[in-house]
Backbone atoms as SQL, in Angstrom:
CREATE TABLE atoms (id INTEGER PRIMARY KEY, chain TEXT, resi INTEGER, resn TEXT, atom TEXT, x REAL, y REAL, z REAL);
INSERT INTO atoms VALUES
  (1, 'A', 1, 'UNK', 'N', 0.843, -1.173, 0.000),
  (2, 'A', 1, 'UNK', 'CA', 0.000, 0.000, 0.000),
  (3, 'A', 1, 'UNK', 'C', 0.897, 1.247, 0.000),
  (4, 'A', 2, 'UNK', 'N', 0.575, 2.230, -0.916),
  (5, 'A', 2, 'UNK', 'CA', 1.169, 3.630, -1.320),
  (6, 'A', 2, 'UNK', 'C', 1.262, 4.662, 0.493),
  (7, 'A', 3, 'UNK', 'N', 2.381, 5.265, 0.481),
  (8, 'A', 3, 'UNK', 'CA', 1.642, 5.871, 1.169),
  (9, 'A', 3, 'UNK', 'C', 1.152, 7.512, 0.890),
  (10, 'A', 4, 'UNK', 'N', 0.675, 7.637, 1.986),
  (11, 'A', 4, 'UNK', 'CA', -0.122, 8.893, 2.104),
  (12, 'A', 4, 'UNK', 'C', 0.504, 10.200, 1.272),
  (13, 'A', 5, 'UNK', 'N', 0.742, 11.096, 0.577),
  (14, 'A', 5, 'UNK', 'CA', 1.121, 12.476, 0.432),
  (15, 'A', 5, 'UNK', 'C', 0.684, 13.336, 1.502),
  (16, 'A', 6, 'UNK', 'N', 1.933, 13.644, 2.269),
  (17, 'A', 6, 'UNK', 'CA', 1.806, 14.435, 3.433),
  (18, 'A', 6, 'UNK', 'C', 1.868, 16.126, 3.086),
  (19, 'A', 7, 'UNK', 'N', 1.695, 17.368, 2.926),
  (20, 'A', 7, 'UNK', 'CA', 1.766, 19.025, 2.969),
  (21, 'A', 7, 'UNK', 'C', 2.199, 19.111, 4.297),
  (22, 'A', 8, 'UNK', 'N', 3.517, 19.737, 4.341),
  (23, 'A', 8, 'UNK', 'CA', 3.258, 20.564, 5.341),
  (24, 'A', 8, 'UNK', 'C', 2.825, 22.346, 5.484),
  (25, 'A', 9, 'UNK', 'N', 2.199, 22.868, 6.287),
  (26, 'A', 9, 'UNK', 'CA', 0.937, 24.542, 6.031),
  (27, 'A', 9, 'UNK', 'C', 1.883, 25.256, 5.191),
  (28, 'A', 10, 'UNK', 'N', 3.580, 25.249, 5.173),
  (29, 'A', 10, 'UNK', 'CA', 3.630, 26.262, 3.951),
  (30, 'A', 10, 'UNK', 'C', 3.667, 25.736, 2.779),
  (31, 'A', 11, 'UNK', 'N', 4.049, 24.574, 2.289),
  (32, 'A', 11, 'UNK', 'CA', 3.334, 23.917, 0.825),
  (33, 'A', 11, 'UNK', 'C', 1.311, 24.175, 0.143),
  (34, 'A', 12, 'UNK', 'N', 0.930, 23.899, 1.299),
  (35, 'A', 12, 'UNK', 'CA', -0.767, 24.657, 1.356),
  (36, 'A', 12, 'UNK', 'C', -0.399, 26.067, 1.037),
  (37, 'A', 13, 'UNK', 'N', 0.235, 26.547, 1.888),
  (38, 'A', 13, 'UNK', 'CA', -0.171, 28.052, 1.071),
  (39, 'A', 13, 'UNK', 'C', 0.750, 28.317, 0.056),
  (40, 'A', 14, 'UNK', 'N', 1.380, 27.980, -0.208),
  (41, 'A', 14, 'UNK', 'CA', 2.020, 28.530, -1.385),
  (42, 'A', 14, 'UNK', 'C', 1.557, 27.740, -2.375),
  (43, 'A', 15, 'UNK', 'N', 0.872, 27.058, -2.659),
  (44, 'A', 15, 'UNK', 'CA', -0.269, 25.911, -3.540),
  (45, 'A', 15, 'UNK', 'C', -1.084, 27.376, -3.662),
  (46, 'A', 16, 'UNK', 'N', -1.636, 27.654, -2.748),
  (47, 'A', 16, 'UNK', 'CA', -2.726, 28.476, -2.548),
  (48, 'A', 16, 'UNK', 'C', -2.099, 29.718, -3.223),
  (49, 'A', 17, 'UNK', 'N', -1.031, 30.395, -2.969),
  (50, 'A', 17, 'UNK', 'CA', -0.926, 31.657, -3.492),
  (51, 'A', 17, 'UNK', 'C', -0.700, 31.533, -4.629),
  (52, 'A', 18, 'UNK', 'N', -0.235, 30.337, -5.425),
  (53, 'A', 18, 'UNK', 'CA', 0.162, 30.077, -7.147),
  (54, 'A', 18, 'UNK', 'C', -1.288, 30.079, -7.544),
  (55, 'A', 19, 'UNK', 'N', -2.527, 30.001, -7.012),
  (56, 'A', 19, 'UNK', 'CA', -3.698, 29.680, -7.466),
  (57, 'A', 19, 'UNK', 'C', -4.549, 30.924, -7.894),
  (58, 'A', 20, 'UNK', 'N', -4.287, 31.853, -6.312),
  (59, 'A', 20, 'UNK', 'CA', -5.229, 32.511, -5.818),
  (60, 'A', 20, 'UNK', 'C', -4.916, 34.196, -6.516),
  (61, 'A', 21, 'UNK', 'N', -3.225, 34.531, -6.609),
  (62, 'A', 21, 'UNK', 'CA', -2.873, 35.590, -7.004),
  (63, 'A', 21, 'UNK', 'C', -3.469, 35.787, -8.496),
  (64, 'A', 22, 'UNK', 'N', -2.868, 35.116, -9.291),
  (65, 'A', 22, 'UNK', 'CA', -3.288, 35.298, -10.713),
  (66, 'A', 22, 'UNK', 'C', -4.853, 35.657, -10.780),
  (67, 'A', 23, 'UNK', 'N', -5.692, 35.192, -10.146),
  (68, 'A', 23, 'UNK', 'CA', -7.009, 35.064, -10.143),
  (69, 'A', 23, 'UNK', 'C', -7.711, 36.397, -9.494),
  (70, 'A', 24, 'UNK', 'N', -6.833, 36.836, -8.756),
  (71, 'A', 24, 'UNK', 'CA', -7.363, 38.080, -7.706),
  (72, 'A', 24, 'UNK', 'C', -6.618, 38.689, -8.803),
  (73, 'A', 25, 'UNK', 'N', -5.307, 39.084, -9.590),
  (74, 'A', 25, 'UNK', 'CA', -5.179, 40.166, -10.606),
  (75, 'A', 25, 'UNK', 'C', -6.236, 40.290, -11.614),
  (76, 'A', 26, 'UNK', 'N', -6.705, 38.888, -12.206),
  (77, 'A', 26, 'UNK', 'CA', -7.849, 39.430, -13.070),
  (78, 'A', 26, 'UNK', 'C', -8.735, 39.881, -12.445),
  (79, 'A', 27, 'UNK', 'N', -9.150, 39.477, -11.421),
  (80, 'A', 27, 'UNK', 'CA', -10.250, 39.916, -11.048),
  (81, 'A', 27, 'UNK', 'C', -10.324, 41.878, -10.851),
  (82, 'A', 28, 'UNK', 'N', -9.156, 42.008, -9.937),
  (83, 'A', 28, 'UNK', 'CA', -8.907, 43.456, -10.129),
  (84, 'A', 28, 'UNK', 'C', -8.784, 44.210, -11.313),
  (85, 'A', 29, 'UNK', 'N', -8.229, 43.724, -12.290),
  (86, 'A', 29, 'UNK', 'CA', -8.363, 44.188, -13.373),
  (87, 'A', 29, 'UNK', 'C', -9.637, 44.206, -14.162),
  (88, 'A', 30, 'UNK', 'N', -10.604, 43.432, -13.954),
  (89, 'A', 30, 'UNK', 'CA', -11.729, 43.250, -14.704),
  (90, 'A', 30, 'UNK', 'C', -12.597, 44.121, -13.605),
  (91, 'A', 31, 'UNK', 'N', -12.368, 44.757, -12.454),
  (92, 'A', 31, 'UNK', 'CA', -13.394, 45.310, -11.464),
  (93, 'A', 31, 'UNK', 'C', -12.711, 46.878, -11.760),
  (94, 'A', 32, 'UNK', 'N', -11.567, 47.351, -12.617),
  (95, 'A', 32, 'UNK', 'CA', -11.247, 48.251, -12.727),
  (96, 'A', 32, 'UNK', 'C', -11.482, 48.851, -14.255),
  (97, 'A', 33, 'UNK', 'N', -12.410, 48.094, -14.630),
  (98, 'A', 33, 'UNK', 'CA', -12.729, 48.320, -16.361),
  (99, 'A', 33, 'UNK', 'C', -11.813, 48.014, -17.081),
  (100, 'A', 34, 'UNK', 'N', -10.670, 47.424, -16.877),
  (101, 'A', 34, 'UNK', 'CA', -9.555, 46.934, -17.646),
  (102, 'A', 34, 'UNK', 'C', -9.691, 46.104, -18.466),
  (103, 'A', 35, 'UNK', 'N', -8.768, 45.878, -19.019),
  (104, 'A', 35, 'UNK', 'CA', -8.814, 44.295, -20.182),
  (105, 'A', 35, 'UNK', 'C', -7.908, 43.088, -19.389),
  (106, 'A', 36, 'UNK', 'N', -8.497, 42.147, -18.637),
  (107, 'A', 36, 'UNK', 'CA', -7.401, 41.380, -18.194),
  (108, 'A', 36, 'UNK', 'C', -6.552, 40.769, -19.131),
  (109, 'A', 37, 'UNK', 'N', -6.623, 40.428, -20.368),
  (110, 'A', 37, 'UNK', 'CA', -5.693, 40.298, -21.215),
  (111, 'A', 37, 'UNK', 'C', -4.508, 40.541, -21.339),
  (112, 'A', 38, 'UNK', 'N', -5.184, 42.035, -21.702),
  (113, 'A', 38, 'UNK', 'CA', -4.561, 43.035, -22.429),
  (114, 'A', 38, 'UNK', 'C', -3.453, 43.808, -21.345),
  (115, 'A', 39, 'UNK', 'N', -3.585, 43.373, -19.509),
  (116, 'A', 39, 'UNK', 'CA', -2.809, 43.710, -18.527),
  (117, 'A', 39, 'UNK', 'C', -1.853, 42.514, -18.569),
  (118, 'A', 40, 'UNK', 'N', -2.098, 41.462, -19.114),
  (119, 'A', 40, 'UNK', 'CA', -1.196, 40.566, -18.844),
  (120, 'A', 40, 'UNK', 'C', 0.028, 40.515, -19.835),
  (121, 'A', 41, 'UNK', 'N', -0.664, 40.811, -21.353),
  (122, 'A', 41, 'UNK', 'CA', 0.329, 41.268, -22.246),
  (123, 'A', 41, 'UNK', 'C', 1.448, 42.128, -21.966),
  (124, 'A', 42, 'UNK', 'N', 0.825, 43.244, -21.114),
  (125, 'A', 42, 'UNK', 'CA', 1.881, 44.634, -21.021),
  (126, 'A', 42, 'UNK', 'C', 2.490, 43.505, -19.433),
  (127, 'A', 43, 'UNK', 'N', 2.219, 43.497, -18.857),
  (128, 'A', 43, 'UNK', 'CA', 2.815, 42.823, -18.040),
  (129, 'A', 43, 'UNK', 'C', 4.448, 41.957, -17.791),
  (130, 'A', 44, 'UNK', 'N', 3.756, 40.967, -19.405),
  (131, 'A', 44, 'UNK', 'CA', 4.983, 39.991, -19.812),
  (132, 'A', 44, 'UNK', 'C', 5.930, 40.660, -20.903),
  (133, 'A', 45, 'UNK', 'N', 4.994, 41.631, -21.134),
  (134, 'A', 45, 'UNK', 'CA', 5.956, 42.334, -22.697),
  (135, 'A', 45, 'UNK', 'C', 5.959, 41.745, -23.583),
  (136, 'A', 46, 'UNK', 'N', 4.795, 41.025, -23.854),
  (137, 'A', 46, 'UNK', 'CA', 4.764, 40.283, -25.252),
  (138, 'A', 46, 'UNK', 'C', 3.123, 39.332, -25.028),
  (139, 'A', 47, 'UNK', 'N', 2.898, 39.085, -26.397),
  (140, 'A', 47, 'UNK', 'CA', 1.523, 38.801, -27.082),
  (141, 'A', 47, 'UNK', 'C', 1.293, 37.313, -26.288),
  (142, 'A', 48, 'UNK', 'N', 0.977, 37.004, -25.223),
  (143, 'A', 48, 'UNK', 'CA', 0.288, 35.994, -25.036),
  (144, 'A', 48, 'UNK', 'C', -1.296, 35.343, -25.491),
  (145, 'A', 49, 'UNK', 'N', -2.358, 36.502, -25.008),
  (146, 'A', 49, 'UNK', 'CA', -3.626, 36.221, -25.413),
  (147, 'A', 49, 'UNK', 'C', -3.380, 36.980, -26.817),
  (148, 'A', 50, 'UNK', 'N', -3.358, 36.846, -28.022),
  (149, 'A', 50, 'UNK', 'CA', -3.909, 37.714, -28.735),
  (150, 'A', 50, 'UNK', 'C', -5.158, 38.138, -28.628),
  (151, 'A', 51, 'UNK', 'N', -5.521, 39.248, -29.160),
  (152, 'A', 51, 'UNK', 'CA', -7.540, 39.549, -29.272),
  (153, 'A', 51, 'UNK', 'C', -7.400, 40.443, -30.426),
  (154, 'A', 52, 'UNK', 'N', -9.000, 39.912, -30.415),
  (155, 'A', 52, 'UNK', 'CA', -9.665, 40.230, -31.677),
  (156, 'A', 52, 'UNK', 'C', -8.992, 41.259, -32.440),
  (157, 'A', 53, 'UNK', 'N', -9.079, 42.359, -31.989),
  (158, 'A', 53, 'UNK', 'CA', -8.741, 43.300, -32.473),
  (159, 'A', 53, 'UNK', 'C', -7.115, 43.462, -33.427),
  (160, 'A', 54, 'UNK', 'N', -6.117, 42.324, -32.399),
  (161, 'A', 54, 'UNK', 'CA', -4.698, 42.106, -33.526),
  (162, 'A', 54, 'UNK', 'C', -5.094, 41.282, -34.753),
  (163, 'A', 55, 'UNK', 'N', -6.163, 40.338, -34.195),
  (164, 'A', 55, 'UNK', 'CA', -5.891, 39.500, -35.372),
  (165, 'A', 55, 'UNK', 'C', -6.582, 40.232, -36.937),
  (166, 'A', 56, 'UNK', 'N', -6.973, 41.419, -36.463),
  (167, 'A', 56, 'UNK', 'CA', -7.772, 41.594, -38.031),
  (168, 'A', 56, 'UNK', 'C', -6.863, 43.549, -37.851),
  (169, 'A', 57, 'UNK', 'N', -6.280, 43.686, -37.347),
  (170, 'A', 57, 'UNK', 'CA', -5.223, 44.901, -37.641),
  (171, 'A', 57, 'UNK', 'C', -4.623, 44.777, -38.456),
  (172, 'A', 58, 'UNK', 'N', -4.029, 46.295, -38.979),
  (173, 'A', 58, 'UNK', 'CA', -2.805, 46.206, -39.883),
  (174, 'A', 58, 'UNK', 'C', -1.154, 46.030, -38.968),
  (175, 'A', 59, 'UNK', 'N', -0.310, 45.072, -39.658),
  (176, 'A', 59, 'UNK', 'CA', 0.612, 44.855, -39.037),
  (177, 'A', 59, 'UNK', 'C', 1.208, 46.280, -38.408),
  (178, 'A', 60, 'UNK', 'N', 2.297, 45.913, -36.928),
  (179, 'A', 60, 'UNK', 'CA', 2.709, 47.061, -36.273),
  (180, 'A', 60, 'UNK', 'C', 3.388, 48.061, -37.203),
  (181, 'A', 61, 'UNK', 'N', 3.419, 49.333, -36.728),
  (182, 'A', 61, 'UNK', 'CA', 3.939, 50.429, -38.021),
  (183, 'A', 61, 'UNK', 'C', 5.573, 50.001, -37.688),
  (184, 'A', 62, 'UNK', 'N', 6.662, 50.099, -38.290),
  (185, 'A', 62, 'UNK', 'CA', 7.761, 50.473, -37.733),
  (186, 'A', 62, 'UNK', 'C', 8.846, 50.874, -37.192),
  (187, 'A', 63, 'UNK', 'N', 9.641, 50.818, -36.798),
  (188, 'A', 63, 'UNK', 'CA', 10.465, 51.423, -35.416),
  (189, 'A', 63, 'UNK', 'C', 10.898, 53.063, -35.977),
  (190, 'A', 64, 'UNK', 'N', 11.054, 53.557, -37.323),
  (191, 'A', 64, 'UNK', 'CA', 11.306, 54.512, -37.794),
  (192, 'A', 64, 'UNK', 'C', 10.140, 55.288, -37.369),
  (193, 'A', 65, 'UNK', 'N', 8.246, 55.099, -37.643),
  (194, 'A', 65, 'UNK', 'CA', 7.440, 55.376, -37.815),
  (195, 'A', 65, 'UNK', 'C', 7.290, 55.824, -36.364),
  (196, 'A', 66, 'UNK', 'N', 7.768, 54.745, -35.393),
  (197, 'A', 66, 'UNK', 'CA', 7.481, 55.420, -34.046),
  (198, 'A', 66, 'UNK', 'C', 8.580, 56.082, -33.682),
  (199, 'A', 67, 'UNK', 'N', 9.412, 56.459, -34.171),
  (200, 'A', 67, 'UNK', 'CA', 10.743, 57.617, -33.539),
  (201, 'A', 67, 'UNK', 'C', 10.177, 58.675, -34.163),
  (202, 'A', 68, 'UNK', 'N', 9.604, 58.942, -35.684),
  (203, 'A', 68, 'UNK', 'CA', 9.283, 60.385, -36.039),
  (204, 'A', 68, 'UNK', 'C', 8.343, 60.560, -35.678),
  (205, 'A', 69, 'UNK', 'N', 6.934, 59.615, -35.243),
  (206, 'A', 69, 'UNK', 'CA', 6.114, 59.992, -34.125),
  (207, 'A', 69, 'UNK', 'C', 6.470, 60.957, -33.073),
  (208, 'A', 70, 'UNK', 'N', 7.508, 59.980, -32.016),
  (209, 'A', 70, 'UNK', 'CA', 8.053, 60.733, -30.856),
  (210, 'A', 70, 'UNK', 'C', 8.192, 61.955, -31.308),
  (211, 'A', 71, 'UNK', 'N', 9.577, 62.258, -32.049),
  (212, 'A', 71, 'UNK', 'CA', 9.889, 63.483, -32.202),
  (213, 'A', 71, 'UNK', 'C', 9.000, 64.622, -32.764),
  (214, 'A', 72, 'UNK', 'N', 8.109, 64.366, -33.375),
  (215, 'A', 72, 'UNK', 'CA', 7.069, 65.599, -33.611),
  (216, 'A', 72, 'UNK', 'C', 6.274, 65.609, -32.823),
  (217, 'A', 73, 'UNK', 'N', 5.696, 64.619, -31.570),
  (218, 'A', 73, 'UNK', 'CA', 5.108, 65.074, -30.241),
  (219, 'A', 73, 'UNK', 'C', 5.978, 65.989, -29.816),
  (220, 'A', 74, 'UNK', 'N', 7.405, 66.038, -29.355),
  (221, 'A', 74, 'UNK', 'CA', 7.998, 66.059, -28.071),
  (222, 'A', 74, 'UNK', 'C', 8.525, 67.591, -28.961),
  (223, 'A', 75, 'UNK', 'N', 8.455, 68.007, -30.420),
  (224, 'A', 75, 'UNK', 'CA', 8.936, 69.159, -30.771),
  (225, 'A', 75, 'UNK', 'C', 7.905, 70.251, -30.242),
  (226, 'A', 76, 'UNK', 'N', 6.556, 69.515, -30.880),
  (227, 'A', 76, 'UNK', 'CA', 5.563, 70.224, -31.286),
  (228, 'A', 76, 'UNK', 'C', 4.696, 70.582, -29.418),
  (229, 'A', 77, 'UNK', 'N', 4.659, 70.291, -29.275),
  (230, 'A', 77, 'UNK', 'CA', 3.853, 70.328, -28.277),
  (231, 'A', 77, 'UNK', 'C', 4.281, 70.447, -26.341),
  (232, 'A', 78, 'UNK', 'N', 5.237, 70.195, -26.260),
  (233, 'A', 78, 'UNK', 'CA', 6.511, 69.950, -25.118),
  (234, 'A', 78, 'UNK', 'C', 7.907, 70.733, -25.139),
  (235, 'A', 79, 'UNK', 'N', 7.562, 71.784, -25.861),
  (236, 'A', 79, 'UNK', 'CA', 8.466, 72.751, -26.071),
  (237, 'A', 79, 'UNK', 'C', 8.646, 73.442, -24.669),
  (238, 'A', 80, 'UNK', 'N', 8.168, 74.436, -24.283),
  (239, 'A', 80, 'UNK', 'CA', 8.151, 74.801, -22.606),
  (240, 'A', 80, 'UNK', 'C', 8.460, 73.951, -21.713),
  (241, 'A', 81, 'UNK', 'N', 8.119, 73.193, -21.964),
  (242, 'A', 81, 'UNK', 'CA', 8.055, 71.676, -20.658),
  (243, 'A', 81, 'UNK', 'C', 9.984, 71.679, -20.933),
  (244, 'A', 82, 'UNK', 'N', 10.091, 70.884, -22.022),
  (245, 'A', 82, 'UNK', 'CA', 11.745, 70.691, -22.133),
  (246, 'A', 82, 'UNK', 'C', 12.262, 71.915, -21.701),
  (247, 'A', 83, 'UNK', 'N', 12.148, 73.245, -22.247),
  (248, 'A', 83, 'UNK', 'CA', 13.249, 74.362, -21.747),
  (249, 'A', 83, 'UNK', 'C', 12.583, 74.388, -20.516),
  (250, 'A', 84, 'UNK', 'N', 11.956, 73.893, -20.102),
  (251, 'A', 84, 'UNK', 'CA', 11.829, 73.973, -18.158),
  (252, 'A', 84, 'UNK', 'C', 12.688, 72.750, -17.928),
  (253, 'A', 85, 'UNK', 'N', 12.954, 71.673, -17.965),
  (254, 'A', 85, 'UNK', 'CA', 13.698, 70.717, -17.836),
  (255, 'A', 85, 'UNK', 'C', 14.732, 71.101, -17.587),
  (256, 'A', 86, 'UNK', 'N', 15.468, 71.309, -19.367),
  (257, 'A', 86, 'UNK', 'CA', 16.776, 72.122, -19.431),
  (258, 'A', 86, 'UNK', 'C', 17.384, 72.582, -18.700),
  (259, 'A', 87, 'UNK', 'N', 16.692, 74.528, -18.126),
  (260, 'A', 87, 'UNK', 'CA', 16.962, 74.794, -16.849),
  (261, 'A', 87, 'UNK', 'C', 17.054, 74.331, -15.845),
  (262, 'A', 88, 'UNK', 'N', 16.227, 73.406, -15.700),
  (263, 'A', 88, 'UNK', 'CA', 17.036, 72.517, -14.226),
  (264, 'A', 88, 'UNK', 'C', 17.939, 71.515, -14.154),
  (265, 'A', 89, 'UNK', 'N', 17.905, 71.280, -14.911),
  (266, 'A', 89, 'UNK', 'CA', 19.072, 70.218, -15.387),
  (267, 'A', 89, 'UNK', 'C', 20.501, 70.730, -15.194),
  (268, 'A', 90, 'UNK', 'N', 20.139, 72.309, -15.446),
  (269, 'A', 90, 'UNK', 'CA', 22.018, 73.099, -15.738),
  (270, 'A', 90, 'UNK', 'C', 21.653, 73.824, -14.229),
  (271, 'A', 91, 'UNK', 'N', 20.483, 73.772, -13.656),
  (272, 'A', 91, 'UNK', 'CA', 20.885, 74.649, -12.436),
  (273, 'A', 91, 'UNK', 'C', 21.317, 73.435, -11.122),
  (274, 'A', 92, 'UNK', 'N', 20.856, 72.398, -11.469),
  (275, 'A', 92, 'UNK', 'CA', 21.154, 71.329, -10.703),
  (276, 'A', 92, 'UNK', 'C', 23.070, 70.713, -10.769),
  (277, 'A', 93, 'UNK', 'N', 23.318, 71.378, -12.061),
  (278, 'A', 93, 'UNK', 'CA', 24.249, 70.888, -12.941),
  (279, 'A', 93, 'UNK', 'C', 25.464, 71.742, -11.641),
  (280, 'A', 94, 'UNK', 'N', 25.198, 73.054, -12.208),
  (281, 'A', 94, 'UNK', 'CA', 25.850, 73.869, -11.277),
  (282, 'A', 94, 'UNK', 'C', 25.983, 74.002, -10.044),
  (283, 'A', 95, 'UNK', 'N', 24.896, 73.395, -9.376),
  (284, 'A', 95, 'UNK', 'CA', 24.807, 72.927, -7.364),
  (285, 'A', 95, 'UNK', 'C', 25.713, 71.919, -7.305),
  (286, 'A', 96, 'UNK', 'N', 25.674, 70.998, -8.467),
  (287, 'A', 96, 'UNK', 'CA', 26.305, 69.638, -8.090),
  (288, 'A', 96, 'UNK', 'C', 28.145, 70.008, -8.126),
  (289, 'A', 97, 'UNK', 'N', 28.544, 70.746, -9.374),
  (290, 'A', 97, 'UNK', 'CA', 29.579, 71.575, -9.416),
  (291, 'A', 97, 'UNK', 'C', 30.245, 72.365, -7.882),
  (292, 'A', 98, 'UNK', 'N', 29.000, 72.830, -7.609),
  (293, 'A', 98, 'UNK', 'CA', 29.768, 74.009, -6.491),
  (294, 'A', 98, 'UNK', 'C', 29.614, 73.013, -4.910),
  (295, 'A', 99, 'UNK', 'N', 29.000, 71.708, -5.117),
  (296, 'A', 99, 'UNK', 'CA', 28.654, 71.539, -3.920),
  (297, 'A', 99, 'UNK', 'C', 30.724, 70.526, -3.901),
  (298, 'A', 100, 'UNK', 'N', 30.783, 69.867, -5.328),
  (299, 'A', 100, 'UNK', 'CA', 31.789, 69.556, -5.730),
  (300, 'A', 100, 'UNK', 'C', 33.219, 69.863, -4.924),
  (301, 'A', 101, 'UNK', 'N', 33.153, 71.358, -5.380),
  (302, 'A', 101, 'UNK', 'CA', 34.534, 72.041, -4.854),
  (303, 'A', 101, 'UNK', 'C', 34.403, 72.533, -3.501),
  (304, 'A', 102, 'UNK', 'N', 33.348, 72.479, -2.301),
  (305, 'A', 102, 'UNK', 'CA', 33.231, 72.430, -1.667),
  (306, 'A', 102, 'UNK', 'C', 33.628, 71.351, -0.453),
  (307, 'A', 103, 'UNK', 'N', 33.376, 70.158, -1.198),
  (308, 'A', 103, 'UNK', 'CA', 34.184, 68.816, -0.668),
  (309, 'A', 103, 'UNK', 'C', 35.470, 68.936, -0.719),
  (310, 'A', 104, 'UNK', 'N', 35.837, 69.143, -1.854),
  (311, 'A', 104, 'UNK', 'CA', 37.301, 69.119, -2.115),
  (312, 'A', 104, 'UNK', 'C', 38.529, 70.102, -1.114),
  (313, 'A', 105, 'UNK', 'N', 37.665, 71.749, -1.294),
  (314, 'A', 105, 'UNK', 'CA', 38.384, 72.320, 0.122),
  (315, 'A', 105, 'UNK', 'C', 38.089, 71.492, 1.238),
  (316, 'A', 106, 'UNK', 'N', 37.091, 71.159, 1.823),
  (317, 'A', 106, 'UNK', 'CA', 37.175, 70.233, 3.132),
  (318, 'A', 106, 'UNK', 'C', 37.739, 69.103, 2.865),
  (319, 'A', 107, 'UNK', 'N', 38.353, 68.297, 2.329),
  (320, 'A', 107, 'UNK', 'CA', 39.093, 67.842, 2.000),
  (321, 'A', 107, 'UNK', 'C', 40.551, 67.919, 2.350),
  (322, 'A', 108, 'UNK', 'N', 41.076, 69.039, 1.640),
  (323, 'A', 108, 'UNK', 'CA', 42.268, 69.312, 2.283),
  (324, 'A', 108, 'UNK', 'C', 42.193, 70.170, 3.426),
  (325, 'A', 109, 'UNK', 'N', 41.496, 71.153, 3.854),
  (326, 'A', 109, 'UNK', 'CA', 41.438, 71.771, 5.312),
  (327, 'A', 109, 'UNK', 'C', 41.680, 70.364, 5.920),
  (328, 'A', 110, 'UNK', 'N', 41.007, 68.952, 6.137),
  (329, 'A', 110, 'UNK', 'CA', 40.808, 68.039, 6.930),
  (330, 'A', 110, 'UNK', 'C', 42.199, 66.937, 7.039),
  (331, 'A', 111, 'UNK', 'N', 42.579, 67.313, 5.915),
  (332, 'A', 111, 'UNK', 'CA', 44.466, 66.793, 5.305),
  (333, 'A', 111, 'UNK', 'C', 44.677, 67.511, 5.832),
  (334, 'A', 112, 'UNK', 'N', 45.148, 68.667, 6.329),
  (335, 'A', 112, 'UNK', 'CA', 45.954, 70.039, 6.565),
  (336, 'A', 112, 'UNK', 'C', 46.229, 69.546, 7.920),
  (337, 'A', 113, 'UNK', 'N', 44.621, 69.761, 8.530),
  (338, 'A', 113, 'UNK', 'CA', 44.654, 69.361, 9.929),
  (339, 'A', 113, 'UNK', 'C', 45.077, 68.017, 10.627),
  (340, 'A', 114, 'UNK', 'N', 45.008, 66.724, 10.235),
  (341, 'A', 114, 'UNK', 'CA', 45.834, 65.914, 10.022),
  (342, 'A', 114, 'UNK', 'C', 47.240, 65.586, 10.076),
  (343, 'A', 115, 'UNK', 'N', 47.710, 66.443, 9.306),
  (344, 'A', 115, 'UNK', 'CA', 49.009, 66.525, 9.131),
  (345, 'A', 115, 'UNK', 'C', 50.012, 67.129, 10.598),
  (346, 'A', 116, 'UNK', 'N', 49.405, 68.234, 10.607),
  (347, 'A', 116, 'UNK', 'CA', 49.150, 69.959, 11.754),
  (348, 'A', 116, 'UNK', 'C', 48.932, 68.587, 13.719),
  (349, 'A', 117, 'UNK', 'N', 48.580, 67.520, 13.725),
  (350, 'A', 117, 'UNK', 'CA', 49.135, 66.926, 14.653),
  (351, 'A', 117, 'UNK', 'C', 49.878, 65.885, 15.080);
């Protein structure tokens, strides 16, 4: 006679959480008007469920099509936004600079003193 298959409680739950998680994401996703699919796709980064909608599309545009996309959003429309960036970028640029040479004298003041006993 075989014997028994024994669990011990963390084999049960982790049985349980391989079961229960996946099932509570769709569910959240489908209680949030989502596409559970279509969350799992972006999820894995790639086409698991296809739906309807790929299979009768025109193939994806390509990688050229979406860079001159980008760039005529990000000219046309995000102009202010970037020269606000910009500026902080070079004023941050310059804190990081001055906070820089600031170390560096304490630095040697702290060599100096060092030395000095």
């Amino acid at each position: 006679m075989a014997k028994k298959v024994r669990l011990t409680n963390f084999a049960r739950f982790f049985i349980f959480l391989i079961i229960v998680v996946p099932l509570a994401y769709l569910g959240a996703s489908y209680i949030n008007d989502e596409d559970p699919k279509e969350n799992i796709n972006k999820l894995l980064d790639k086409e698991i469920f296809p739906t309807k909608e790929d299979k009768t599309s025109a193939p994806p545009p390509s990688q050229t099509d979406k860079q001159e996309e980008v760039e005529e959003n990000t000219s046309s429309k995000n102009m202010p936004a970037l020269e606000d960036l910009r500026s902080d970028v070079n004023y941050y640029k310059s804190k990081v600079e001055e906070l820089e040479r600031k170390v560096k004298a304490l630095e040697k003041e702290n060599y100096k003193l060092k030395e000095n006993k």
